[in-house]
Amino acid sequence: MADIETVNKANTGNGVLREKVDDYKKSHPESLPELDYAFFLRSISKVNDSSPVKIARNAFNDKREWIPGTKTYNVSGVFLSEDNNVTFVMSGSEHCTTADALLDELEKINKKLPLKNVPIMIQIDHETTVQATDLYAHSLVTEAWAGMPADFVLCYNQEKKQPQHQQPAADQSAAE
């Protein structure tokens, strides 16, 4: 069993390593590829066929790291919209679409798609569709997950709506 001094040294070493990684990222800003349909197809072809495809909102912090505990939603389907966007349907149901099943659906879409570099959209509900901004998969980040079924997550950013303050009942009746 490690003593407290050994644990503290290890934690300090991790802190130093983290600082070095952060310094490197600041001095070498990466130019991220734009998330379009062609990039999505290349990425999904690298994951395990049984990997579940998910959707997440506001999943990254300022350092472009996944925020632990981010809620994910299942994909219930995909379709080609009237304006030729590939649109994934977000669902709160238990049914999870796998990468393999999704690729089968995308083959049908590919035959109708005039271009490969089209935006990827996410249909949140019947009234709301947003553009996907990021893609995350453990298997794309580290080789340790290669070949294992791990979540393949489409991400989008959306500001949280501020709750509107209601007037107390006495104020409402006075206003009327």
Tab-separated table of C-alpha atoms in Angstrom:
chain	number	residue	atom	x	y	z
A	1	MET	CA	0.000	0.000	0.000
A	2	ALA	CA	1.361	3.422	-0.989
A	3	ASP	CA	1.987	5.941	1.735
A	4	ILE	CA	0.546	9.479	1.589
A	5	GLU	CA	3.876	11.003	0.535
A	6	THR	CA	4.058	8.727	-2.532
A	7	VAL	CA	0.463	9.589	-3.458
A	8	ASN	CA	1.170	13.332	-3.077
A	9	LYS	CA	4.266	13.051	-5.300
A	10	ALA	CA	2.233	11.205	-7.946
A	11	ASN	CA	-0.511	13.834	-7.806
A	12	THR	CA	2.046	16.623	-8.090
A	13	GLY	CA	3.565	14.851	-11.098
A	14	ASN	CA	0.133	14.609	-12.702
A	15	GLY	CA	-0.392	18.324	-12.060
A	16	VAL	CA	2.922	19.170	-13.717
A	17	LEU	CA	2.079	16.932	-16.668
A	18	ARG	CA	-1.342	18.578	-16.963
A	19	GLU	CA	0.286	22.028	-16.980
A	20	LYS	CA	2.692	20.925	-19.730
A	21	VAL	CA	-0.178	19.576	-21.825
A	22	ASP	CA	-2.152	22.817	-21.351
A	23	ASP	CA	0.927	24.910	-22.278
A	24	TYR	CA	1.436	22.833	-25.411
A	25	LYS	CA	-2.205	23.248	-26.437
A	26	LYS	CA	-1.976	27.020	-25.985
A	27	SER	CA	1.196	27.301	-28.055
A	28	HIS	CA	-0.033	24.907	-30.781
A	29	PRO	CA	-3.695	25.685	-31.375
A	30	GLU	CA	-5.139	22.973	-33.517
A	31	SER	CA	-7.266	23.740	-36.474
A	32	LEU	CA	-10.189	21.410	-36.066
A	33	PRO	CA	-11.733	19.937	-39.182
A	34	GLU	CA	-15.227	21.195	-39.882
A	35	LEU	CA	-17.857	18.656	-38.956
A	36	ASP	CA	-19.545	17.903	-42.232
A	37	TYR	CA	-20.979	14.735	-43.696
A	38	ALA	CA	-17.725	13.580	-45.331
A	39	PHE	CA	-15.815	13.911	-42.024
A	40	PHE	CA	-18.643	12.150	-40.182
A	41	LEU	CA	-18.535	9.182	-42.593
A	42	ARG	CA	-14.750	8.847	-42.267
A	43	SER	CA	-15.034	8.953	-38.467
A	44	ILE	CA	-17.912	6.524	-38.027
A	45	SER	CA	-16.198	4.002	-40.279
A	46	LYS	CA	-13.385	3.786	-37.665
A	47	VAL	CA	-15.566	2.768	-34.706
A	48	ASN	CA	-16.876	-0.625	-33.709
A	49	ASP	CA	-20.088	-1.551	-35.573
A	50	SER	CA	-21.934	-2.155	-32.297
A	51	SER	CA	-21.031	1.260	-30.865
A	52	PRO	CA	-24.158	3.205	-29.883
A	53	VAL	CA	-24.609	6.553	-31.657
A	54	LYS	CA	-25.611	9.323	-29.250
A	55	ILE	CA	-26.229	13.076	-29.158
A	56	ALA	CA	-25.079	15.521	-26.458
A	57	ARG	CA	-25.621	19.232	-25.809
A	58	ASN	CA	-22.812	21.521	-24.558
A	59	ALA	CA	-20.480	18.555	-24.004
A	60	PHE	CA	-17.086	20.333	-24.080
A	61	ASN	CA	-15.397	22.792	-21.738
A	62	ASP	CA	-13.220	25.765	-22.754
A	63	LYS	CA	-10.212	23.462	-23.137
A	64	ARG	CA	-12.142	21.299	-25.652
A	65	GLU	CA	-12.336	18.425	-23.159
A	66	TRP	CA	-15.410	16.271	-22.627
A	67	ILE	CA	-17.367	17.347	-19.537
A	68	PRO	CA	-17.863	14.258	-17.350
A	69	GLY	CA	-21.518	13.578	-16.585
A	70	THR	CA	-22.820	15.200	-19.773
A	71	LYS	CA	-26.209	13.704	-20.547
A	72	THR	CA	-26.446	11.878	-23.858
A	73	TYR	CA	-29.507	11.035	-25.919
A	74	ASN	CA	-30.076	8.247	-28.390
A	75	VAL	CA	-30.437	8.651	-32.133
A	76	SER	CA	-33.777	7.289	-33.313
A	77	GLY	CA	-33.204	7.815	-37.022
A	78	VAL	CA	-31.630	9.824	-39.805
A	79	PHE	CA	-33.072	11.415	-42.940
A	80	LEU	CA	-32.157	13.718	-45.790
A	81	SER	CA	-33.959	17.026	-45.328
A	82	GLU	CA	-35.529	19.014	-48.161
A	83	ASP	CA	-32.507	21.348	-48.184
A	84	ASN	CA	-30.111	18.348	-48.518
A	85	ASN	CA	-28.858	18.286	-44.938
A	86	VAL	CA	-28.256	14.960	-43.244
A	87	THR	CA	-30.465	15.199	-40.156
A	88	PHE	CA	-30.248	12.943	-37.099
A	89	VAL	CA	-33.314	12.615	-34.886
A	90	MET	CA	-32.644	12.921	-31.142
A	91	SER	CA	-34.641	10.654	-28.884
A	92	GLY	CA	-35.084	10.116	-25.169
A	93	SER	CA	-36.207	6.526	-25.744
A	94	GLU	CA	-34.272	3.465	-24.637
A	95	HIS	CA	-33.746	2.270	-28.237
A	96	CYS	CA	-30.185	2.982	-29.310
A	97	THR	CA	-29.073	3.013	-32.929
A	98	THR	CA	-25.707	1.354	-33.495
A	99	ALA	CA	-23.034	2.541	-35.903
A	100	ASP	CA	-23.703	-0.462	-38.144
A	101	ALA	CA	-27.467	0.198	-38.354
A	102	LEU	CA	-26.812	3.878	-38.959
A	103	LEU	CA	-24.347	3.132	-41.765
A	104	ASP	CA	-27.044	1.006	-43.460
A	105	GLU	CA	-29.416	3.990	-43.370
A	106	LEU	CA	-26.706	6.363	-44.568
A	107	GLU	CA	-26.027	4.153	-47.626
A	108	LYS	CA	-29.590	4.887	-48.782
A	109	ILE	CA	-29.074	8.614	-48.163
A	110	ASN	CA	-25.752	8.582	-50.040
A	111	LYS	CA	-27.585	7.595	-53.244
A	112	LYS	CA	-29.792	10.709	-53.008
A	113	LEU	CA	-27.145	13.137	-51.793
A	114	PRO	CA	-25.827	15.516	-54.443
A	115	LEU	CA	-22.721	16.483	-52.422
A	116	LYS	CA	-20.740	14.881	-49.612
A	117	ASN	CA	-19.758	18.137	-47.869
A	118	VAL	CA	-23.094	19.010	-46.351
A	119	PRO	CA	-23.839	20.070	-42.776
A	120	ILE	CA	-25.042	17.585	-40.221
A	121	MET	CA	-28.177	18.665	-38.408
A	122	ILE	CA	-29.841	17.384	-35.241
A	123	GLN	CA	-33.613	17.424	-34.921
A	124	ILE	CA	-34.299	18.015	-31.237
A	125	ASP	CA	-38.079	18.106	-31.620
A	126	HIS	CA	-40.568	18.860	-34.405
A	127	GLU	CA	-39.885	22.607	-34.177
A	128	THR	CA	-36.163	22.691	-33.369
A	129	THR	CA	-33.256	21.644	-35.586
A	130	VAL	CA	-29.660	22.681	-34.835
A	131	GLN	CA	-26.340	22.102	-36.541
A	132	ALA	CA	-23.966	19.531	-35.072
A	133	THR	CA	-20.688	21.190	-34.142
A	134	ASP	CA	-18.488	18.416	-32.747
A	135	LEU	CA	-17.948	14.699	-32.718
A	136	TYR	CA	-16.645	12.606	-29.834
A	137	ALA	CA	-15.727	8.962	-29.484
A	138	HIS	CA	-13.385	7.352	-27.003
A	139	SER	CA	-11.971	5.188	-29.788
A	140	LEU	CA	-11.011	8.311	-31.773
A	141	VAL	CA	-9.220	9.823	-28.773
A	142	THR	CA	-7.177	6.877	-27.544
A	143	GLU	CA	-6.075	3.583	-29.072
A	144	ALA	CA	-7.060	1.751	-25.874
A	145	TRP	CA	-10.704	1.903	-26.991
A	146	ALA	CA	-10.052	0.854	-30.600
A	147	GLY	CA	-12.321	-2.000	-31.638
A	148	MET	CA	-14.454	-1.762	-28.506
A	149	PRO	CA	-18.094	-0.678	-28.555
A	150	ALA	CA	-17.961	2.830	-27.107
A	151	ASP	CA	-20.325	5.772	-27.553
A	152	PHE	CA	-19.990	7.739	-30.784
A	153	VAL	CA	-21.440	11.142	-29.907
A	154	LEU	CA	-22.638	13.984	-32.138
A	155	CYS	CA	-22.502	17.225	-30.174
A	156	TYR	CA	-24.159	20.609	-30.505
A	157	ASN	CA	-23.962	23.843	-28.562
A	158	GLN	CA	-27.060	25.590	-27.341
A	159	GLU	CA	-27.412	28.376	-24.833
A	160	LYS	CA	-29.536	27.461	-21.870
A	161	LYS	CA	-32.751	29.428	-21.700
A	162	GLN	CA	-32.973	31.679	-18.681
A	163	PRO	CA	-36.231	31.117	-16.795
A	164	GLN	CA	-38.548	34.075	-17.097
A	165	HIS	CA	-39.407	35.528	-13.737
A	166	GLN	CA	-43.105	35.563	-12.991
A	167	GLN	CA	-44.660	38.307	-10.989
A	168	PRO	CA	-46.130	37.258	-7.655
A	169	ALA	CA	-49.910	36.812	-7.736
A	170	ALA	CA	-50.522	40.108	-5.868
A	171	ASP	CA	-48.470	42.029	-8.423
A	172	GLN	CA	-50.283	40.346	-11.315
A	173	SER	CA	-53.719	41.324	-9.998
A	174	ALA	CA	-52.521	44.918	-9.420
A	175	ALA	CA	-51.208	45.067	-12.990
A	176	GLU	CA	-54.611	44.030	-14.347
